[in-house]
Amino acid sequence: MGIIRSRRWLILTSIGLVLFVVYLAYTNPFRVLMEVGRFDPWAFALALAINYAGMFFFAASWYTLLRVLGVGVGLWEAVRAMFVSLFIVWLIPIPVGTEAIRAYLVRDKDNSDIGKAIASVVVHKAYYNISFGLLIALASLMVTVFWKGPMPVSPGFVALVILFAAVSSIIYGLFLSPATLMAVYERSPAWLKRNLFDRLVDTSRDEEGFPSVVEGIEAAVEMLKRKPLENFLSILMG
C-alpha cells in the first residue's frame, strides 16, 4: 500500500513539474521582469523563499487546528495537502476549492470525520481573513501614522479589503452555526439535498444523513473553543 502511494505521489509530482515548466515556457515571466527593470536572481530567490515560507506557515496554521481536533495528520502531511489543493485550484479555479479539497483529503484520516474536516478548513479560512485584515490595517497605520507618509494605494481600496476580510469571516462563522446549517438544509429543495448535502455523508452507514454532519461540526467547534491559545497561534501563523 505504501509503495502504491509513493508511486502515485511521484506521478502527480512529475505531472505537476511538467505542467509548471510548460506554464513558464508559455508565459515567460522572466521577460516581464526584464521589462520592469534589471532581473536580480538573488532578489527573485529571496522572494520565492519568503513566498514558500508563508505557505508553510499557512499550512502549519491549519495543522494546529487539526491537532486540537485530534485528527491523525502530521505537519508534513498537512503541508502536502495544502500544496495539492493549491495546485488543483491553480489548474481548475473553483470557489473555496482549497478548503473543499483539504477537507476531502483529511476526512478519512485517523480520528477524523466529515464534521472535523469541514470545521477545520472553515475556521482556518476565517482565521486567515482575520489575520489578513489585521495585517493590512497594521501596515496602513505604520505608513500613515508612524512614517508620516502617503498611502501607496487608494485608502478606499484598503478599507474595502479590510471590510471584505471582516464580512467574510462573519459569513464563515455563520456557516459553522448548527441552526443556520439546519435552516438552510430544511428549506432546500429535495434535489439540492440529494445532490449536495446528502453526499457529504455515507447514508448506508449513517441513517441520520446531513444532520449528523451538523452534529459533527458542532462538536468540532466546541473542541476548538476549549483551546484559545492554540486558536490564537493559528491566527498568528495564518
CSV table of C-alpha atoms in Angstrom, one decimal:
chain,number,residue,atom,x,y,z
A,1,MET,CA,0.0,0.0,0.0
A,2,GLY,CA,2.9,2.4,0.9
A,3,ILE,CA,4.6,1.6,-2.5
A,4,ILE,CA,1.4,2.4,-4.4
A,5,ARG,CA,1.0,5.7,-2.5
A,6,SER,CA,4.7,6.6,-3.2
A,7,ARG,CA,4.2,5.9,-6.9
A,8,ARG,CA,1.0,7.8,-7.1
A,9,TRP,CA,2.7,10.8,-5.3
A,10,LEU,CA,5.7,10.5,-7.7
A,11,ILE,CA,3.4,10.5,-10.7
A,12,LEU,CA,1.4,13.5,-9.5
A,13,THR,CA,4.6,15.4,-8.7
A,14,SER,CA,6.0,14.7,-12.1
A,15,ILE,CA,2.9,15.8,-13.8
A,16,GLY,CA,2.9,19.0,-11.7
A,17,LEU,CA,6.5,19.8,-12.6
A,18,VAL,CA,5.9,19.2,-16.3
A,19,LEU,CA,2.8,21.5,-16.3
A,20,PHE,CA,4.8,24.1,-14.4
A,21,VAL,CA,7.6,24.0,-17.0
A,22,VAL,CA,5.0,24.3,-19.8
A,23,TYR,CA,3.5,27.3,-17.9
A,24,LEU,CA,6.9,29.0,-17.6
A,25,ALA,CA,7.6,28.4,-21.3
A,26,TYR,CA,4.2,29.8,-22.3
A,27,THR,CA,4.1,32.8,-20.1
A,28,ASN,CA,7.8,33.6,-19.8
A,29,PRO,CA,7.6,35.6,-16.6
A,30,PHE,CA,11.3,36.5,-16.8
A,31,ARG,CA,10.6,38.6,-19.9
A,32,VAL,CA,8.1,40.6,-17.8
A,33,LEU,CA,10.7,41.0,-15.0
A,34,MET,CA,13.2,42.3,-17.6
A,35,GLU,CA,10.7,44.8,-18.8
A,36,VAL,CA,10.2,46.4,-15.4
A,37,GLY,CA,13.9,46.5,-14.6
A,38,ARG,CA,17.1,44.5,-14.2
A,39,PHE,CA,16.4,41.0,-13.1
A,40,ASP,CA,18.1,40.2,-9.8
A,41,PRO,CA,18.3,36.4,-9.4
A,42,TRP,CA,19.1,36.8,-5.7
A,43,ALA,CA,16.1,39.1,-5.0
A,44,PHE,CA,13.9,36.7,-7.0
A,45,ALA,CA,15.2,33.7,-5.0
A,46,LEU,CA,14.6,35.6,-1.7
A,47,ALA,CA,11.0,36.5,-2.8
A,48,LEU,CA,10.4,32.9,-3.7
A,49,ALA,CA,11.8,31.7,-0.4
A,50,ILE,CA,9.6,34.1,1.5
A,51,ASN,CA,6.5,33.0,-0.5
A,52,TYR,CA,7.1,29.3,0.3
A,53,ALA,CA,7.8,30.2,3.9
A,54,GLY,CA,4.4,31.9,4.0
A,55,MET,CA,2.7,28.9,2.5
A,56,PHE,CA,4.4,26.7,5.1
A,57,PHE,CA,3.1,28.8,8.0
A,58,PHE,CA,-0.3,28.9,6.3
A,59,ALA,CA,-0.3,25.1,6.3
A,60,ALA,CA,1.0,25.0,9.9
A,61,SER,CA,-1.8,27.2,11.0
A,62,TRP,CA,-4.3,24.6,9.7
A,63,TYR,CA,-2.3,21.8,11.2
A,64,THR,CA,-2.6,23.4,14.6
A,65,LEU,CA,-6.4,23.2,14.3
A,66,LEU,CA,-6.2,19.6,13.2
A,67,ARG,CA,-4.1,18.8,16.3
A,68,VAL,CA,-6.7,20.4,18.6
A,69,LEU,CA,-9.3,18.2,16.9
A,70,GLY,CA,-7.2,15.1,17.4
A,71,VAL,CA,-7.0,14.3,13.7
A,72,GLY,CA,-4.2,11.9,12.9
A,73,VAL,CA,-2.4,14.1,10.4
A,74,GLY,CA,1.3,15.1,10.6
A,75,LEU,CA,2.7,18.5,9.8
A,76,TRP,CA,4.4,17.4,6.6
A,77,GLU,CA,1.1,15.7,5.5
A,78,ALA,CA,-0.8,18.9,6.2
A,79,VAL,CA,1.8,20.8,4.1
A,80,ARG,CA,1.4,18.3,1.2
A,81,ALA,CA,-2.4,18.6,1.3
A,82,MET,CA,-2.1,22.3,1.2
A,83,PHE,CA,0.2,22.3,-1.8
A,84,VAL,CA,-2.0,19.7,-3.6
A,85,SER,CA,-5.1,21.8,-3.0
A,86,LEU,CA,-3.4,25.0,-4.3
A,87,PHE,CA,-2.1,23.2,-7.4
A,88,ILE,CA,-5.5,21.8,-8.3
A,89,VAL,CA,-7.2,25.2,-7.9
A,90,TRP,CA,-4.4,26.7,-10.0
A,91,LEU,CA,-5.4,24.2,-12.7
A,92,ILE,CA,-9.1,24.5,-12.2
A,93,PRO,CA,-10.2,27.7,-10.4
A,94,ILE,CA,-13.2,26.9,-8.3
A,95,PRO,CA,-14.7,28.9,-5.3
A,96,VAL,CA,-13.4,27.7,-1.9
A,97,GLY,CA,-11.6,25.0,-3.8
A,98,THR,CA,-8.6,24.7,-1.5
A,99,GLU,CA,-10.9,24.3,1.5
A,100,ALA,CA,-13.1,21.6,-0.2
A,101,ILE,CA,-10.0,19.6,-1.3
A,102,ARG,CA,-8.3,19.8,2.1
A,103,ALA,CA,-11.5,18.7,3.9
A,104,TYR,CA,-11.8,15.8,1.4
A,105,LEU,CA,-8.2,14.7,2.0
A,106,VAL,CA,-8.4,14.6,5.8
A,107,ARG,CA,-11.9,13.4,6.4
A,108,ASP,CA,-11.0,9.7,6.5
A,109,LYS,CA,-7.8,10.1,8.5
A,110,ASP,CA,-7.4,8.6,12.0
A,111,ASN,CA,-9.8,10.0,14.5
A,112,SER,CA,-11.3,12.2,11.8
A,113,ASP,CA,-14.8,12.6,10.2
A,114,ILE,CA,-16.5,15.0,7.8
A,115,GLY,CA,-17.5,17.3,10.7
A,116,LYS,CA,-14.0,17.8,11.9
A,117,ALA,CA,-12.7,18.2,8.3
A,118,ILE,CA,-15.2,20.9,7.4
A,119,ALA,CA,-14.8,22.7,10.8
A,120,SER,CA,-11.0,22.8,10.4
A,121,VAL,CA,-10.9,24.3,7.0
A,122,VAL,CA,-13.8,26.8,7.6
A,123,VAL,CA,-12.3,28.0,10.9
A,124,HIS,CA,-8.9,28.2,9.2
A,125,LYS,CA,-10.3,30.3,6.4
A,126,ALA,CA,-11.9,32.7,8.9
A,127,TYR,CA,-8.7,33.0,10.8
A,128,TYR,CA,-6.8,33.7,7.6
A,129,ASN,CA,-9.2,36.5,6.7
A,130,ILE,CA,-8.9,38.0,10.2
A,131,SER,CA,-5.1,37.9,10.2
A,132,PHE,CA,-5.0,39.3,6.6
A,133,GLY,CA,-7.3,42.2,7.5
A,134,LEU,CA,-5.3,42.9,10.7
A,135,LEU,CA,-2.1,42.9,8.7
A,136,ILE,CA,-3.4,45.3,6.1
A,137,ALA,CA,-4.7,47.6,8.9
A,138,LEU,CA,-1.4,47.5,10.7
A,139,ALA,CA,0.6,48.2,7.5
A,140,SER,CA,-1.7,51.2,6.8
A,141,LEU,CA,-1.1,52.6,10.3
A,142,MET,CA,2.6,52.2,10.0
A,143,VAL,CA,2.7,54.1,6.7
A,144,THR,CA,0.4,56.9,7.6
A,145,VAL,CA,0.9,57.4,11.4
A,146,PHE,CA,4.4,56.2,12.2
A,147,TRP,CA,6.2,57.0,9.0
A,148,LYS,CA,4.0,60.1,8.2
A,149,GLY,CA,4.0,59.1,4.5
A,150,PRO,CA,1.3,58.9,1.8
A,151,MET,CA,-0.6,55.7,1.1
A,152,PRO,CA,0.8,53.9,-1.9
A,153,VAL,CA,-2.7,52.8,-2.9
A,154,SER,CA,-6.1,54.3,-2.6
A,155,PRO,CA,-7.3,54.5,1.1
A,156,GLY,CA,-10.8,53.4,-0.2
A,157,PHE,CA,-9.2,50.2,-1.6
A,158,VAL,CA,-7.6,49.4,1.8
A,159,ALA,CA,-10.9,50.0,3.6
A,160,LEU,CA,-12.6,47.7,1.1
A,161,VAL,CA,-10.1,44.9,1.7
A,162,ILE,CA,-10.4,45.2,5.5
A,163,LEU,CA,-14.2,45.2,5.2
A,164,PHE,CA,-14.2,42.2,2.9
A,165,ALA,CA,-12.0,40.3,5.4
A,166,ALA,CA,-14.3,41.2,8.3
A,167,VAL,CA,-17.5,40.3,6.4
A,168,SER,CA,-16.2,37.1,5.0
A,169,SER,CA,-15.1,36.0,8.5
A,170,ILE,CA,-18.6,36.6,9.8
A,171,ILE,CA,-20.1,34.6,6.9
A,172,TYR,CA,-17.8,31.7,7.7
A,173,GLY,CA,-18.8,32.0,11.3
A,174,LEU,CA,-22.4,31.7,10.3
A,175,PHE,CA,-21.6,28.6,8.2
A,176,LEU,CA,-20.4,26.9,11.4
A,177,SER,CA,-23.7,27.7,13.2
A,178,PRO,CA,-25.8,24.4,13.6
A,179,ALA,CA,-29.0,26.4,13.5
A,180,THR,CA,-28.0,28.2,10.3
A,181,LEU,CA,-26.9,24.9,8.6
A,182,MET,CA,-30.1,23.1,9.5
A,183,ALA,CA,-32.3,26.0,8.4
A,184,VAL,CA,-30.6,26.0,5.0
A,185,TYR,CA,-30.9,22.3,4.7
A,186,GLU,CA,-34.6,22.1,5.7
A,187,ARG,CA,-35.5,24.9,3.3
A,188,SER,CA,-33.5,23.5,0.4
A,189,PRO,CA,-35.4,21.6,-2.4
A,190,ALA,CA,-35.2,17.8,-2.5
A,191,TRP,CA,-32.8,17.7,-5.5
A,192,LEU,CA,-30.3,20.0,-3.7
A,193,LYS,CA,-30.5,17.9,-0.5
A,194,ARG,CA,-29.9,14.8,-2.5
A,195,ASN,CA,-27.1,16.0,-4.8
A,196,LEU,CA,-25.2,18.3,-2.3
A,197,PHE,CA,-25.9,17.9,1.4
A,198,ASP,CA,-26.6,14.2,1.5
A,199,ARG,CA,-23.4,13.4,-0.5
A,200,LEU,CA,-21.3,14.7,2.4
A,201,VAL,CA,-22.1,11.5,4.4
A,202,ASP,CA,-22.4,7.8,3.6
A,203,THR,CA,-26.1,7.2,4.3
A,204,SER,CA,-25.6,3.5,4.1
A,205,ARG,CA,-23.6,3.7,7.4
A,206,ASP,CA,-25.2,6.8,8.9
A,207,GLU,CA,-29.0,6.8,8.6
A,208,GLU,CA,-29.2,10.4,10.0
A,209,GLY,CA,-27.7,11.8,6.9
A,210,PHE,CA,-26.7,15.5,6.8
A,211,PRO,CA,-27.9,16.3,10.4
A,212,SER,CA,-25.1,14.0,11.6
A,213,VAL,CA,-22.7,16.2,9.7
A,214,VAL,CA,-24.0,19.3,11.5
A,215,GLU,CA,-23.6,17.5,14.8
A,216,GLY,CA,-20.0,16.6,13.9
A,217,ILE,CA,-19.3,20.3,13.0
A,218,GLU,CA,-20.9,21.5,16.3
A,219,ALA,CA,-18.8,19.0,18.3
A,220,ALA,CA,-15.6,20.1,16.5
A,221,VAL,CA,-16.2,23.8,17.1
A,222,GLU,CA,-16.8,23.1,20.8
A,223,MET,CA,-13.4,21.3,20.9
A,224,LEU,CA,-11.7,24.3,19.3
A,225,LYS,CA,-13.3,26.7,21.7
A,226,ARG,CA,-11.7,24.9,24.6
A,227,LYS,CA,-8.2,25.7,23.3
A,228,PRO,CA,-7.9,29.5,23.0
A,229,LEU,CA,-4.1,29.5,23.0
A,230,GLU,CA,-3.9,27.2,20.0
A,231,ASN,CA,-6.5,29.2,18.2
A,232,PHE,CA,-4.5,32.4,18.8
A,233,LEU,CA,-1.4,30.6,17.5
A,234,SER,CA,-3.3,29.6,14.4
A,235,ILE,CA,-4.3,33.2,13.7
A,236,LEU,CA,-0.7,34.4,14.1
A,237,MET,CA,0.6,31.8,11.6
A,238,GLY,CA,-2.3,32.3,9.2
